[in-house]
């Protein structure tokens, strides 16, 4: 069992390096075309995998920040979960992308290979150039790819996994969802991370576009004896059910 104090790098490097893309392409190939792949700054493949064919899409994102490998592990485990339990996808399509920032994940750095924080590089009204946010919105191939997926799938829910705040943060019309998820995984629900996040995906998708987005902030480590998935499964399952039943349907959002 993993010690609660093991650093992330010792804990997870083997596992995330082991989850190569080749064995994972079955689902994506069946739905996919070239638009579901992109190249990172350093030429690594970023893949969007698609599961299910329901009318409402959940866009699931891991490792936008390369120093948050637990987020990547959780996305992989959620993919395995929907393979084992396809009934959770009823009425839904899951599009998952992880790592969004493969160069950063490889190097253990928050930012991409050009030193840009991808979660500050979206075309939100509060975007501010410079300071690691990039010269302009969508200046990076990784953020451009996510933006294309947002336009293409118009997700009813974006579920973006980060570390290590141990909280469920929301933007847009997702407070009830965030509170219900937090209750189910024992994390804090929080309306703000406590500092401004110009150019963030939450600002763009949640505030400007008024669409539900949850930032699920895992802890640095899962609770003793658990994986991140075991810790959050009930919350994830609730998010799927919420999207099926209550999430914004898409075309009538009036933006
Ligand atoms: Zn993060």
Short mmCIF file of C-alpha atoms and ligand atoms in Angstrom, two decimals:
data_model
loop_
_atom_site.label_atom_id
_atom_site.label_comp_id
_atom_site.label_asym_id
_atom_site.label_seq_id
_atom_site.Cartn_x
_atom_site.Cartn_y
_atom_site.Cartn_z
CA UNK A 1 0.00 0.00 0.00
CA UNK A 2 1.19 3.46 -0.80
CA UNK A 3 2.28 5.55 2.14
CA UNK A 4 0.30 8.70 2.66
CA UNK A 5 3.48 10.77 2.59
CA UNK A 6 5.02 9.40 -0.60
CA UNK A 7 5.67 12.19 -3.08
CA UNK A 8 3.56 12.12 -6.19
CA UNK A 9 6.52 11.43 -8.40
CA UNK A 10 7.47 8.21 -6.59
CA UNK A 11 3.91 7.15 -6.27
CA UNK A 12 2.69 7.57 -9.77
CA UNK A 13 5.45 7.79 -12.32
CA UNK A 14 5.51 4.10 -13.06
CA UNK A 15 1.80 3.87 -13.46
CA UNK A 16 1.24 6.84 -15.73
CA UNK A 17 4.21 6.02 -17.90
CA UNK A 18 2.82 2.53 -18.19
CA UNK A 19 -0.54 3.66 -19.52
CA UNK A 20 0.55 4.12 -23.10
CA UNK A 21 -1.81 5.18 -25.80
CA UNK A 22 -1.55 2.17 -28.10
CA UNK A 23 -3.73 -0.15 -26.06
CA UNK A 24 -6.28 2.56 -25.46
CA UNK A 25 -7.32 3.38 -28.97
CA UNK A 26 -10.05 0.79 -29.47
CA UNK A 27 -12.89 3.01 -28.39
CA UNK A 28 -11.59 6.13 -30.00
CA UNK A 29 -10.92 4.46 -33.33
CA UNK A 30 -14.49 3.30 -33.53
CA UNK A 31 -15.79 6.85 -33.25
CA UNK A 32 -12.88 8.83 -34.38
CA UNK A 33 -11.19 10.68 -37.09
CA UNK A 34 -8.08 12.80 -37.24
CA UNK A 35 -9.88 15.61 -35.39
CA UNK A 36 -9.63 13.59 -32.20
CA UNK A 37 -5.86 13.79 -32.11
CA UNK A 38 -3.44 16.64 -31.82
CA UNK A 39 0.27 17.11 -31.30
CA UNK A 40 1.73 18.72 -28.24
CA UNK A 41 4.42 21.39 -28.48
CA UNK A 42 7.10 18.68 -28.41
CA UNK A 43 5.25 16.38 -30.81
CA UNK A 44 3.57 13.99 -28.39
CA UNK A 45 0.14 12.75 -29.39
CA UNK A 46 -2.84 14.03 -27.45
CA UNK A 47 -5.88 11.82 -27.91
CA UNK A 48 -9.55 12.44 -27.25
CA UNK A 49 -11.26 9.12 -26.57
CA UNK A 50 -14.97 8.80 -27.08
CA UNK A 51 -17.23 6.36 -25.23
CA UNK A 52 -20.94 5.93 -25.78
CA UNK A 53 -23.12 7.77 -28.26
CA UNK A 54 -25.71 9.57 -26.14
CA UNK A 55 -26.95 13.05 -26.87
CA UNK A 56 -25.26 14.79 -23.92
CA UNK A 57 -21.51 14.92 -23.75
CA UNK A 58 -19.27 14.99 -20.70
CA UNK A 59 -15.80 16.29 -21.49
CA UNK A 60 -13.35 14.81 -18.99
CA UNK A 61 -9.87 16.33 -18.74
CA UNK A 62 -6.75 15.23 -16.88
CA UNK A 63 -3.22 16.57 -16.51
CA UNK A 64 -3.73 20.01 -17.99
CA UNK A 65 -1.08 20.72 -15.39
CA UNK A 66 1.79 18.29 -15.83
CA UNK A 67 2.67 18.18 -12.15
CA UNK A 68 -0.71 16.70 -11.25
CA UNK A 69 -0.28 13.05 -12.28
CA UNK A 70 -3.07 11.85 -10.01
CA UNK A 71 -5.51 13.62 -12.31
CA UNK A 72 -4.25 11.50 -15.19
CA UNK A 73 -4.63 8.32 -13.16
CA UNK A 74 -8.21 9.19 -12.27
CA UNK A 75 -9.16 9.82 -15.91
CA UNK A 76 -7.69 6.44 -16.90
CA UNK A 77 -9.64 4.75 -14.11
CA UNK A 78 -12.87 6.46 -15.19
CA UNK A 79 -12.28 5.16 -18.72
CA UNK A 80 -11.89 1.64 -17.32
CA UNK A 81 -15.02 2.14 -15.25
CA UNK A 82 -17.20 3.01 -18.26
CA UNK A 83 -15.78 0.00 -20.10
CA UNK A 84 -16.80 -2.23 -17.18
CA UNK A 85 -20.12 -0.52 -16.59
CA UNK A 86 -21.37 0.82 -19.92
CA UNK A 87 -24.80 1.39 -18.38
CA UNK A 88 -23.44 4.51 -16.64
CA UNK A 89 -23.20 6.03 -20.12
CA UNK A 90 -26.91 5.74 -20.91
CA UNK A 91 -27.91 8.90 -22.74
CA UNK A 92 -24.36 10.19 -22.57
CA UNK A 93 -21.17 10.40 -24.51
CA UNK A 94 -17.91 10.60 -22.58
CA UNK A 95 -15.03 12.33 -24.32
CA UNK A 96 -11.86 12.04 -22.28
CA UNK A 97 -8.52 13.70 -22.82
CA UNK A 98 -5.54 12.91 -20.63
CA UNK A 99 -2.86 13.96 -20.50
CA UNK A 100 -3.84 17.29 -22.02
CA UNK A 101 -0.28 18.37 -21.31
CA UNK A 102 1.88 15.32 -22.11
CA UNK A 103 5.12 17.30 -22.26
CA UNK A 104 4.50 18.73 -18.82
CA UNK A 105 3.51 15.32 -17.45
CA UNK A 106 6.72 13.81 -18.76
CA UNK A 107 8.78 16.60 -17.20
CA UNK A 108 6.72 16.95 -14.04
CA UNK A 109 6.05 20.62 -14.78
CA UNK A 110 2.80 22.51 -14.40
CA UNK A 111 3.20 24.38 -17.69
CA UNK A 112 3.65 23.12 -21.23
CA UNK A 113 6.99 22.86 -23.02
CA UNK A 114 6.88 26.57 -23.92
CA UNK A 115 6.31 27.59 -20.34
CA UNK A 116 2.62 28.40 -20.76
CA UNK A 117 0.03 27.49 -18.15
CA UNK A 118 -2.59 25.92 -20.43
CA UNK A 119 -5.34 26.61 -17.92
CA UNK A 120 -4.70 30.35 -18.32
CA UNK A 121 -4.61 30.33 -22.13
CA UNK A 122 -8.33 30.28 -22.98
CA UNK A 123 -10.14 33.13 -24.76
CA UNK A 124 -12.09 34.30 -21.71
CA UNK A 125 -12.97 37.94 -21.26
CA UNK A 126 -10.56 38.12 -18.35
CA UNK A 127 -7.56 36.79 -20.31
CA UNK A 128 -4.34 38.67 -19.59
CA UNK A 129 -1.30 38.13 -21.82
CA UNK A 130 2.12 37.38 -20.40
CA UNK A 131 3.07 35.99 -17.02
CA UNK A 132 3.04 32.40 -18.22
CA UNK A 133 -0.42 32.76 -19.73
CA UNK A 134 0.88 32.99 -23.30
CA UNK A 135 1.04 35.97 -25.68
CA UNK A 136 -2.59 35.55 -26.70
CA UNK A 137 -5.48 33.17 -26.03
CA UNK A 138 -5.11 29.75 -27.63
CA UNK A 139 -1.47 30.39 -28.51
CA UNK A 140 -0.68 26.76 -27.61
CA UNK A 141 -1.53 23.59 -29.56
CA UNK A 142 -2.82 21.88 -26.40
CA UNK A 143 -5.33 24.63 -25.53
CA UNK A 144 -6.36 24.98 -29.19
CA UNK A 145 -7.20 21.28 -29.24
CA UNK A 146 -9.39 21.57 -26.15
CA UNK A 147 -11.11 24.59 -27.60
CA UNK A 148 -11.88 22.67 -30.80
CA UNK A 149 -13.38 19.87 -28.71
CA UNK A 150 -15.55 22.35 -26.80
CA UNK A 151 -16.93 23.72 -30.05
CA UNK A 152 -17.32 20.33 -31.62
CA UNK A 153 -19.03 18.47 -28.77
CA UNK A 154 -20.65 21.38 -26.93
CA UNK A 155 -20.40 19.41 -23.68
CA UNK A 156 -23.26 19.54 -21.21
CA UNK A 157 -20.63 19.16 -18.48
CA UNK A 158 -16.89 19.72 -18.40
CA UNK A 159 -15.17 17.77 -15.64
CA UNK A 160 -11.59 18.95 -15.31
CA UNK A 161 -9.43 17.06 -12.84
CA UNK A 162 -6.61 18.76 -10.97
CA UNK A 163 -4.61 18.47 -7.75
CA UNK A 164 -4.04 19.07 -4.86
CA UNK A 165 -6.73 21.26 -3.24
CA UNK A 166 -9.01 18.42 -2.16
CA UNK A 167 -12.09 20.33 -3.27
CA UNK A 168 -14.87 20.51 -5.80
CA UNK A 169 -14.90 23.90 -7.50
CA UNK A 170 -17.52 25.08 -9.95
CA UNK A 171 -18.07 27.76 -12.56
CA UNK A 172 -21.29 28.40 -14.38
CA UNK A 173 -24.56 26.73 -13.39
CA UNK A 174 -23.06 23.84 -11.45
CA UNK A 175 -23.24 24.77 -7.77
CA UNK A 176 -25.79 22.08 -6.90
CA UNK A 177 -23.71 19.51 -8.70
CA UNK A 178 -20.49 20.62 -6.99
CA UNK A 179 -22.09 20.46 -3.55
CA UNK A 180 -23.57 17.01 -4.20
CA UNK A 181 -20.25 15.71 -5.50
CA UNK A 182 -18.35 17.17 -2.56
CA UNK A 183 -20.72 15.48 -0.16
CA UNK A 184 -20.19 12.14 -1.87
CA UNK A 185 -16.39 12.22 -1.85
CA UNK A 186 -15.83 14.11 1.38
CA UNK A 187 -14.12 17.06 -0.30
CA UNK A 188 -14.85 20.76 0.23
CA UNK A 189 -17.19 22.51 -2.21
CA UNK A 190 -15.81 25.90 -3.13
CA UNK A 191 -17.02 28.65 -5.42
CA UNK A 192 -13.57 30.03 -5.94
CA UNK A 193 -10.05 28.76 -5.53
CA UNK A 194 -9.24 31.98 -3.67
CA UNK A 195 -7.14 33.68 -6.32
CA UNK A 196 -7.93 35.10 -9.74
CA UNK A 197 -7.57 32.79 -12.71
CA UNK A 198 -7.60 34.93 -15.87
CA UNK A 199 -7.79 32.87 -19.03
CA UNK A 200 -8.81 29.71 -17.20
CA UNK A 201 -11.07 27.11 -18.73
CA UNK A 202 -13.48 27.75 -15.86
CA UNK A 203 -13.62 31.44 -16.69
CA UNK A 204 -14.21 30.74 -20.36
CA UNK A 205 -16.63 27.84 -20.24
CA UNK A 206 -18.34 28.55 -16.94
CA UNK A 207 -18.45 32.32 -16.62
CA UNK A 208 -18.37 33.60 -20.22
CA UNK A 209 -20.28 30.74 -21.85
CA UNK A 210 -22.47 30.02 -18.80
CA UNK A 211 -22.01 26.28 -19.12
CA UNK A 212 -21.49 23.90 -16.18
CA UNK A 213 -17.87 23.13 -15.40
CA UNK A 214 -16.54 21.27 -12.39
CA UNK A 215 -12.91 21.48 -11.37
CA UNK A 216 -12.35 18.37 -9.30
CA UNK A 217 -9.27 18.99 -7.19
CA UNK A 218 -7.95 15.73 -5.84
CA UNK A 219 -5.65 15.76 -2.87
CA UNK A 220 -1.95 15.19 -3.26
CA UNK A 221 -2.57 11.56 -2.37
CA UNK A 222 -5.70 9.48 -2.04
CA UNK A 223 -6.92 8.51 1.40
CA UNK A 224 -5.01 5.63 2.93
CA UNK A 225 -5.93 2.33 1.37
CA UNK A 226 -7.81 3.87 -1.54
CA UNK A 227 -7.17 4.93 -5.10
CA UNK A 228 -8.32 8.32 -6.31
CA UNK A 229 -11.06 6.54 -8.21
CA UNK A 230 -12.31 4.65 -5.16
CA UNK A 231 -12.32 7.94 -3.28
CA UNK A 232 -14.36 9.78 -5.91
CA UNK A 233 -16.42 7.06 -7.62
CA UNK A 234 -19.72 8.03 -5.95
CA UNK A 235 -19.18 11.67 -6.92
CA UNK A 236 -18.29 10.75 -10.50
CA UNK A 237 -21.32 8.51 -10.81
CA UNK A 238 -23.50 11.31 -9.48
CA UNK A 239 -22.04 13.72 -12.04
CA UNK A 240 -22.94 11.32 -14.85
CA UNK A 241 -26.50 10.94 -13.54
CA UNK A 242 -26.83 14.71 -13.07
CA UNK A 243 -25.77 15.35 -16.64
CA UNK A 244 -28.22 12.77 -17.91
CA UNK A 245 -31.11 14.19 -15.93
CA UNK A 246 -30.50 17.82 -15.14
CA UNK A 247 -27.48 19.06 -17.04
CA UNK A 248 -27.89 21.72 -19.69
CA UNK A 249 -29.17 20.08 -22.85
CA UNK A 250 -27.10 22.18 -25.20
CA UNK A 251 -28.87 23.91 -28.03
CA UNK A 252 -31.11 26.25 -26.03
CA UNK A 253 -28.52 27.90 -23.86
CA UNK A 254 -28.96 31.34 -25.38
CA UNK A 255 -25.40 32.58 -25.67
ZN1 LIG B 1 -4.06 22.16 -11.77
#
